Coordinates of C-alpha atoms and ligand atoms in Angstrom, one line a residue:
M298 CA -39.9 -71.3 -29.2
T299 CA -36.5 -71.1 -27.5
A300 CA -36.3 -72.0 -23.8
A301 CA -35.5 -68.3 -22.9
A302 CA -38.5 -67.0 -25.0
H303 CA -40.8 -69.5 -23.4
K304 CA -39.7 -68.5 -20.0
L305 CA -40.3 -64.8 -20.8
S306 CA -43.8 -65.5 -22.2
S307 CA -44.8 -67.6 -19.2
A308 CA -43.6 -64.8 -16.9
S309 CA -45.8 -62.3 -18.7
L310 CA -48.7 -64.7 -18.8
A311 CA -48.4 -65.1 -15.0
A312 CA -48.2 -61.3 -14.5
R313 CA -51.3 -60.9 -16.7
V314 CA -53.3 -63.5 -14.9
E315 CA -52.3 -62.1 -11.5
K316 CA -53.3 -58.6 -12.4
I317 CA -56.7 -59.7 -13.7
A318 CA -57.3 -61.9 -10.6
L319 CA -56.3 -59.1 -8.3
T320 CA -58.5 -56.4 -10.0
T321 CA -61.6 -58.0 -11.4
P322 CA -64.6 -56.7 -9.5
V323 CA -66.3 -59.4 -7.4
F324 CA -69.8 -60.3 -6.3
D325 CA -69.3 -61.5 -2.8
I326 CA -72.1 -64.1 -2.5
H327 CA -72.2 -64.7 1.2
T328 CA -71.4 -62.2 4.0
H329 CA -72.9 -61.2 7.3
L330 CA -72.7 -57.5 6.5
Y331 CA -75.8 -55.2 6.4
D332 CA -77.0 -52.4 4.2
P333 CA -75.7 -49.3 6.0
A334 CA -79.3 -48.2 6.4
L335 CA -79.6 -51.0 9.1
G336 CA -77.4 -48.8 11.3
S337 CA -75.5 -50.4 14.2
L338 CA -76.1 -53.9 12.7
L339 CA -73.3 -53.1 10.2
L340 CA -70.1 -53.7 12.2
W341 CA -66.9 -51.9 11.3
G342 CA -63.7 -50.5 12.9
I343 CA -60.8 -51.8 14.9
D344 CA -62.7 -53.1 18.0
D345 CA -65.2 -55.1 15.8
L346 CA -62.2 -56.4 13.8
L347 CA -60.5 -57.6 17.0
T348 CA -63.6 -59.1 18.6
Y349 CA -64.4 -61.2 15.6
H350 CA -65.4 -64.6 16.9
Y351 CA -62.6 -66.3 14.9
L352 CA -60.1 -64.3 17.1
V353 CA -62.1 -64.8 20.3
A354 CA -61.6 -68.6 19.9
E355 CA -57.9 -68.2 19.4
T356 CA -57.5 -65.8 22.3
F357 CA -59.0 -68.3 24.8
R358 CA -56.2 -70.7 23.9
Y359 CA -53.8 -68.2 25.7
L360 CA -56.1 -66.3 28.1
D361 CA -56.5 -67.6 31.6
L362 CA -59.8 -65.9 32.3
P363 CA -63.3 -67.4 33.1
Y364 CA -65.5 -67.2 30.0
E365 CA -68.2 -65.2 31.8
E366 CA -65.7 -62.6 32.9
F367 CA -64.6 -62.0 29.4
W368 CA -68.2 -61.7 28.2
S369 CA -69.0 -59.2 30.9
L370 CA -66.4 -56.7 29.6
S371 CA -67.0 -53.9 27.2
K372 CA -66.2 -54.4 23.6
T373 CA -63.1 -52.1 23.9
R374 CA -61.8 -54.1 26.9
Q375 CA -62.3 -57.4 25.1
A376 CA -60.5 -56.0 22.1
D377 CA -57.6 -54.9 24.4
L378 CA -57.3 -58.4 25.8
I379 CA -57.4 -60.0 22.3
W380 CA -54.8 -57.5 20.9
N381 CA -52.5 -58.3 23.8
A382 CA -52.9 -62.0 23.7
L383 CA -52.8 -62.5 19.9
F384 CA -50.7 -59.6 18.6
I385 CA -48.4 -58.5 21.4
E386 CA -47.6 -61.6 23.4
H387 CA -47.4 -63.8 20.3
S388 CA -46.7 -63.2 16.6
P389 CA -50.1 -62.8 14.8
I390 CA -49.5 -65.6 12.2
S391 CA -52.9 -67.3 12.2
E392 CA -55.1 -66.5 9.2
A393 CA -57.6 -64.4 11.2
C394 CA -54.8 -62.4 12.9
R395 CA -52.9 -61.8 9.7
G396 CA -56.2 -60.6 8.2
V397 CA -56.4 -57.7 10.7
L398 CA -52.9 -56.6 9.7
T399 CA -53.6 -56.9 5.9
T400 CA -56.7 -54.8 6.4
L401 CA -54.9 -52.1 8.4
N402 CA -52.0 -52.1 5.9
R403 CA -54.2 -51.8 2.9
L404 CA -56.0 -48.9 4.7
G405 CA -52.7 -47.2 4.9
L406 CA -51.9 -47.7 8.6
D407 CA -48.4 -48.4 9.9
V408 CA -48.9 -51.7 11.7
K409 CA -45.3 -52.0 12.9
K410 CA -45.8 -49.4 15.6
R411 CA -48.2 -51.9 17.4
D412 CA -50.1 -48.8 18.6
L413 CA -53.7 -49.7 19.3
P414 CA -54.8 -46.3 20.7
A415 CA -53.4 -44.6 17.5
I416 CA -55.3 -47.1 15.3
R417 CA -58.5 -46.4 17.3
R418 CA -58.0 -42.6 16.8
W419 CA -57.6 -43.2 13.0
F420 CA -60.9 -45.1 12.8
A421 CA -62.7 -42.5 14.9
Q422 CA -62.4 -40.0 12.0
W423 CA -64.5 -42.0 9.6
K424 CA -68.2 -41.7 8.7
V425 CA -69.8 -45.0 7.9
A426 CA -71.0 -44.0 4.4
D427 CA -67.5 -43.0 3.2
Y428 CA -65.9 -45.9 5.0
T429 CA -68.2 -48.4 3.3
D430 CA -67.2 -47.0 -0.1
R431 CA -63.5 -47.2 0.9
C432 CA -63.7 -50.8 2.0
L433 CA -65.7 -52.0 -1.0
E434 CA -63.3 -50.2 -3.3
L435 CA -60.2 -51.7 -1.7
A436 CA -61.7 -55.2 -1.8
G437 CA -62.9 -54.7 -5.4
I438 CA -66.5 -55.6 -4.5
R439 CA -69.2 -54.7 -7.0
Q440 CA -72.1 -56.3 -5.0
L441 CA -72.4 -58.4 -1.9
C442 CA -75.1 -60.7 -0.4
M443 CA -76.1 -60.1 3.2
T444 CA -77.6 -62.8 5.4
N445 CA -81.1 -61.6 6.4
S446 CA -83.2 -63.4 9.0
P447 CA -86.8 -62.6 9.7
F448 CA -86.2 -64.4 13.0
D449 CA -83.7 -61.8 14.2
D450 CA -85.4 -59.4 16.5
L451 CA -83.1 -56.5 15.6
E452 CA -83.3 -57.0 11.9
R453 CA -87.0 -57.8 11.4
P454 CA -88.5 -54.5 12.4
V455 CA -86.2 -52.5 10.1
W456 CA -87.4 -54.6 7.1
E457 CA -91.0 -54.3 8.3
S458 CA -90.8 -50.5 8.3
G459 CA -88.9 -50.4 5.0
F460 CA -85.9 -48.2 3.9
A461 CA -84.1 -47.0 0.8
R462 CA -81.9 -49.8 -0.3
D463 CA -78.2 -49.6 -1.2
Q464 CA -78.1 -51.5 -4.5
R465 CA -74.7 -53.0 -3.6
F466 CA -76.2 -54.9 -0.7
V467 CA -78.3 -57.8 -2.0
A468 CA -80.5 -59.8 0.4
A469 CA -80.5 -63.5 1.1
L470 CA -83.3 -65.0 3.1
R471 CA -81.9 -67.1 6.0
I472 CA -84.3 -69.7 7.4
D473 CA -82.3 -71.8 9.9
P474 CA -84.9 -71.6 12.8
L475 CA -87.7 -72.6 10.4
L476 CA -86.0 -75.9 9.4
L477 CA -84.0 -76.7 12.5
A478 CA -86.2 -75.6 15.4
W479 CA -89.7 -76.1 14.0
R480 CA -91.4 -76.7 17.4
D481 CA -90.2 -73.3 18.6
T482 CA -90.7 -71.5 15.3
A483 CA -94.3 -72.6 14.7
P484 CA -95.8 -70.5 17.6
L485 CA -93.7 -67.5 16.4
L486 CA -95.2 -67.8 12.9
A487 CA -98.6 -68.0 14.4
R488 CA -98.0 -64.9 16.4
W489 CA -96.9 -63.0 13.3
G490 CA -100.1 -63.9 11.4
Y491 CA -99.2 -67.2 9.9
P492 CA -101.3 -69.8 11.8
V493 CA -99.5 -73.1 11.5
R494 CA -99.8 -76.3 13.4
A495 CA -96.7 -78.0 14.9
E496 CA -97.7 -81.4 13.2
L497 CA -97.3 -79.8 9.8
S498 CA -100.4 -80.4 7.8
A499 CA -100.6 -79.6 4.0
Q500 CA -102.4 -76.4 5.1
S501 CA -99.5 -75.4 7.4
C502 CA -97.0 -76.0 4.6
G503 CA -99.1 -73.6 2.5
T504 CA -99.0 -71.0 5.3
V505 CA -95.2 -71.4 5.6
R506 CA -95.0 -70.8 1.8
R507 CA -97.0 -67.6 2.4
F508 CA -94.5 -66.5 5.1
L509 CA -91.6 -67.2 2.7
A510 CA -93.3 -65.4 -0.2
D511 CA -93.9 -62.3 2.0
W512 CA -90.3 -62.2 3.2
T513 CA -88.9 -63.0 -0.3
R514 CA -90.8 -59.9 -1.6
R515 CA -89.9 -57.7 1.4
L516 CA -86.2 -58.4 1.1
Q517 CA -86.1 -58.9 -2.7
A518 CA -84.1 -61.9 -1.8
K519 CA -81.7 -63.3 -4.4
Y520 CA -81.8 -66.8 -2.8
L521 CA -82.9 -68.6 0.4
M522 CA -80.3 -70.2 2.7
V523 CA -79.8 -72.5 5.6
S524 CA -76.9 -74.0 7.4
L525 CA -77.5 -77.7 8.3
P526 CA -75.8 -80.0 10.7
P527 CA -73.6 -83.0 9.7
G528 CA -76.4 -85.4 10.5
F529 CA -78.8 -83.9 7.9
A530 CA -80.4 -86.6 5.8
F531 CA -82.9 -86.6 2.9
P532 CA -85.4 -87.9 2.3
G533 CA -86.7 -88.1 5.9
K534 CA -89.7 -87.8 8.1
D535 CA -88.4 -85.1 10.5
P536 CA -89.8 -81.5 10.2
C537 CA -86.7 -80.3 8.4
A538 CA -87.0 -82.8 5.5
R539 CA -90.8 -82.3 5.3
L540 CA -90.6 -78.5 5.4
L541 CA -87.9 -78.6 2.7
E542 CA -89.9 -80.9 0.5
H543 CA -93.4 -79.3 1.0
A544 CA -92.7 -75.7 1.6
V545 CA -89.1 -74.4 0.9
L546 CA -88.4 -76.2 -2.4
P547 CA -91.9 -75.5 -3.9
H548 CA -91.4 -71.8 -2.9
C549 CA -88.0 -71.7 -4.5
R550 CA -89.4 -73.2 -7.7
E551 CA -92.4 -70.8 -7.8
H552 CA -90.1 -67.8 -7.3
G553 CA -87.2 -69.0 -9.4
L554 CA -84.7 -68.8 -6.6
P555 CA -81.9 -71.1 -5.6
L556 CA -81.5 -72.6 -2.2
A557 CA -78.1 -72.2 -0.5
L558 CA -77.2 -75.1 1.7
M559 CA -74.2 -74.7 4.0
L560 CA -73.5 -78.2 5.3
G561 CA -71.5 -79.4 8.3
A562 CA -71.8 -76.8 11.1
R563 CA -72.1 -78.3 14.6
R564 CA -73.5 -75.6 16.7
A565 CA -72.5 -74.9 20.3
V566 CA -69.8 -77.5 20.7
N567 CA -68.5 -75.2 23.4
P568 CA -71.5 -73.0 24.3
D569 CA -69.3 -70.9 26.7
L570 CA -67.6 -69.5 23.6
E571 CA -70.9 -68.2 22.3
L572 CA -70.6 -67.4 18.6
A573 CA -67.1 -68.8 18.6
G574 CA -68.2 -72.1 20.0
D575 CA -69.4 -73.9 16.9
G576 CA -67.5 -76.8 15.4
L577 CA -67.8 -79.0 12.3
G578 CA -68.5 -82.5 11.2
R579 CA -68.5 -84.5 8.0
S580 CA -71.8 -84.2 6.1
R581 CA -73.8 -86.8 4.1
I582 CA -73.4 -85.8 0.4
D583 CA -75.8 -88.6 -0.5
A584 CA -78.6 -86.4 1.1
L585 CA -77.5 -83.6 -1.3
E586 CA -77.5 -86.0 -4.2
N587 CA -81.0 -87.1 -3.3
L588 CA -82.2 -83.5 -3.3
C589 CA -80.6 -82.7 -6.6
A590 CA -81.9 -85.9 -8.2
Q591 CA -85.4 -85.6 -6.8
F592 CA -85.8 -81.9 -7.6
P593 CA -84.2 -81.2 -10.9
Q594 CA -86.2 -78.0 -11.2
N595 CA -84.6 -76.6 -8.0
R596 CA -81.1 -75.2 -7.9
F597 CA -78.7 -75.7 -5.0
L598 CA -75.8 -73.4 -4.1
V599 CA -73.7 -75.5 -1.8
T600 CA -70.7 -75.1 0.5
V601 CA -69.4 -77.8 2.9
L602 CA -67.4 -77.2 6.1
A603 CA -65.5 -80.4 6.4
R604 CA -62.3 -80.8 4.3
E605 CA -63.2 -84.5 4.0
N606 CA -66.4 -83.6 2.0
Q607 CA -64.8 -81.4 -0.6
H608 CA -63.9 -84.1 -3.1
E609 CA -67.3 -85.7 -2.8
L610 CA -69.0 -82.3 -3.4
C611 CA -67.1 -81.8 -6.6
V612 CA -68.0 -85.3 -7.8
A613 CA -71.7 -84.6 -7.0
A614 CA -71.5 -81.4 -9.0
R615 CA -70.3 -83.4 -12.0
K616 CA -73.5 -85.4 -11.7
F617 CA -76.0 -82.6 -11.1
R618 CA -76.0 -79.4 -13.1
N619 CA -78.5 -78.0 -10.6
L620 CA -75.7 -78.0 -8.0
H621 CA -73.3 -75.0 -7.8
P622 CA -70.4 -75.4 -5.2
F623 CA -69.3 -72.1 -3.7
G624 CA -66.8 -70.7 -1.2
C625 CA -64.2 -71.9 1.2
W626 CA -66.3 -71.6 4.2
W627 CA -65.2 -70.6 7.8
F628 CA -62.7 -73.2 8.9
T629 CA -61.7 -73.9 5.3
N630 CA -61.0 -70.2 4.7
V631 CA -57.2 -70.6 5.3
P632 CA -54.8 -70.2 2.4
Y633 CA -53.7 -73.9 2.6
L634 CA -57.2 -75.2 2.1
V635 CA -58.4 -72.4 -0.3
E636 CA -55.6 -73.5 -2.6
E637 CA -56.3 -77.2 -2.3
M638 CA -60.1 -76.7 -2.8
T639 CA -59.7 -74.2 -5.7
R640 CA -57.3 -76.6 -7.4
L641 CA -59.7 -79.6 -6.8
R642 CA -62.7 -77.7 -8.1
L643 CA -61.0 -76.3 -11.2
E644 CA -59.6 -79.7 -12.0
L645 CA -62.9 -81.5 -11.6
I646 CA -65.5 -79.0 -12.7
G647 CA -63.7 -76.3 -14.5
L648 CA -65.1 -72.8 -14.2
S649 CA -68.7 -73.6 -13.3
V650 CA -68.1 -72.8 -9.6
T651 CA -67.8 -69.8 -7.3
P652 CA -64.4 -70.5 -5.5
Q653 CA -64.9 -68.0 -2.7
H654 CA -67.2 -65.8 -0.6
S655 CA -65.9 -63.7 2.3
D656 CA -68.3 -64.6 5.1
A657 CA -67.3 -61.1 6.5
R658 CA -69.0 -60.1 9.7
V659 CA -67.2 -56.8 9.9
L660 CA -67.2 -54.5 6.9
D661 CA -63.4 -54.0 6.9
Q662 CA -62.8 -57.8 6.7
V663 CA -63.7 -57.8 3.1
I664 CA -60.4 -56.1 2.4
Y665 CA -58.3 -58.9 3.8
K666 CA -60.6 -61.8 2.9
W667 CA -60.5 -60.8 -0.8
D668 CA -56.9 -59.8 -0.8
H669 CA -55.8 -63.2 0.6
S670 CA -58.3 -65.2 -1.6
R671 CA -57.5 -63.4 -4.8
R672 CA -53.8 -64.1 -4.4
V673 CA -54.4 -67.8 -3.8
I674 CA -56.9 -68.1 -6.7
A675 CA -54.5 -66.2 -8.9
G676 CA -51.7 -68.7 -8.1
V677 CA -53.8 -71.6 -9.0
L678 CA -55.0 -70.0 -12.3
V679 CA -51.5 -69.1 -13.3
E680 CA -50.6 -72.8 -13.0
K681 CA -53.6 -73.9 -14.9
Y682 CA -53.1 -71.5 -17.8
A683 CA -49.4 -72.3 -17.9
D684 CA -50.4 -76.0 -18.3
L685 CA -52.6 -75.0 -21.2
A686 CA -49.9 -72.9 -22.8
R687 CA -47.6 -75.9 -22.8
T688 CA -49.9 -77.6 -25.2
G689 CA -49.9 -74.6 -27.5
W690 CA -53.3 -73.3 -26.3
E691 CA -52.2 -69.8 -25.2
P692 CA -55.1 -68.1 -23.4
T693 CA -55.9 -64.6 -24.7
E694 CA -56.4 -61.6 -22.4
P695 CA -60.2 -61.5 -23.1
E696 CA -60.5 -65.2 -22.3
I697 CA -58.7 -64.8 -19.0
R698 CA -60.9 -61.8 -18.1
R699 CA -64.0 -63.8 -19.1
D700 CA -63.0 -66.8 -16.9
V701 CA -62.0 -64.7 -13.9
S702 CA -65.3 -62.7 -14.1
A703 CA -67.2 -66.1 -14.1
L704 CA -65.3 -67.2 -11.0
F705 CA -65.9 -63.9 -9.2
G706 CA -69.6 -63.8 -9.5
G707 CA -70.5 -64.3 -13.1
A708 CA -71.1 -68.1 -12.8
F709 CA -73.2 -67.5 -9.7
E710 CA -75.3 -64.9 -11.5
Q711 CA -75.8 -67.2 -14.5
F712 CA -76.8 -70.1 -12.1
C713 CA -79.3 -67.9 -10.4
A714 CA -80.8 -66.7 -13.7
H715 CA -81.5 -70.1 -15.1
Ligands
RAT811 O1 -68.2 -67.9 9.4 C1 -68.9 -67.5 10.3 O2 -68.9 -66.3 10.8 C2 -69.9 -68.4 11.0 O3 -70.1 -68.0 12.3 C3 -71.2 -68.7 10.5 O4 -71.9 -67.5 10.5 C4 -71.4 -69.2 9.1 O5 -70.7 -68.5 8.2 C5 -72.9 -69.2 8.8 O6 -73.3 -68.5 7.9 O7 -73.6 -70.0 9.4
ZN812 ZN1 -71.8 -67.2 7.1

């Protein structure tokens, strides 16, 4: 092939890969969104976008206001302060700020007017059902996983009474209080009809399994999930390790469900910031390797928060096929790290990975989170396919579609189905 012809075909390969990566429907495997039937639990609209905890943390870097004063304000007033500090007094270049603008722009709003009251008026016209369709359509989402906690006092009663499910909103059973605050959780379980003893006898583990089975059925959960602190070790004698071994993992095996582990969150580093006050730390990947080795019949979906852990996680996934890395979580969900992590994963473990989830807490955020991630993932894929093409291995359109579908949920579904 002549140099000019090669250039042309690589340009068309890039355009094809980009188009597929930008349009392939995605299964968003971890969000904090709710089935619209859960009413006000599903956040959406400009004031929820602006009061996202990622933006709250950034605002306090500029705002000279006592924390408690900020928290005593109405949501609208908090949003005003955030808009002013992050969008008007400074250019909104951080990833979370840019995300608000991408969202508004993709919704068809003119952001250059910087007119918050007009934006509020635009949102006020929407009904949640239509708006949900619009956001999922713009983000290209075919299904998404919620985060569902029986320990949440607002959420629990809705599940207990039951409701007609929206099939696009799949449940994931979140169990942090069970594993991380056993002393406080045991009396709660007892109150709900699951008599357990704090010292965790075999009988108590059986009762915890009954609790998990009831909630798995009630939610029709696709997987169980927990976020663990950097110090998490396994094996161990603490309640977390014992509950994992004797209740959670046997439950997952019995019900054929993966366990999602989100490793490295340090809760309440600055409690005054509330939800925005968590930090991160480096996790022990040897604990994860021990779990994968000791329980080959269990499957682990894993994301790690520290950049320093990303390479080790990929290497662990090369050793254990019951480990599926996913997502660029929270502080790693910035284009710079999404690119680095996607490259690292594709180069070390190929396509057996789910490169991204949105972690959206506000419905509209799926628009920007997927817009930004799709573009970065597309860029990495273009490069990878171009490298292949240089060897003479020209990827065909169906092959590219197959690969992108795997990355955007297919590999996750296959991992769950094993
Ligand atoms: O990304 C977030 O919004 C965090 O606050 C956490 O919720 C985290 O994603 C988690 O699931 O623990
Ligand atoms: Zn999350």
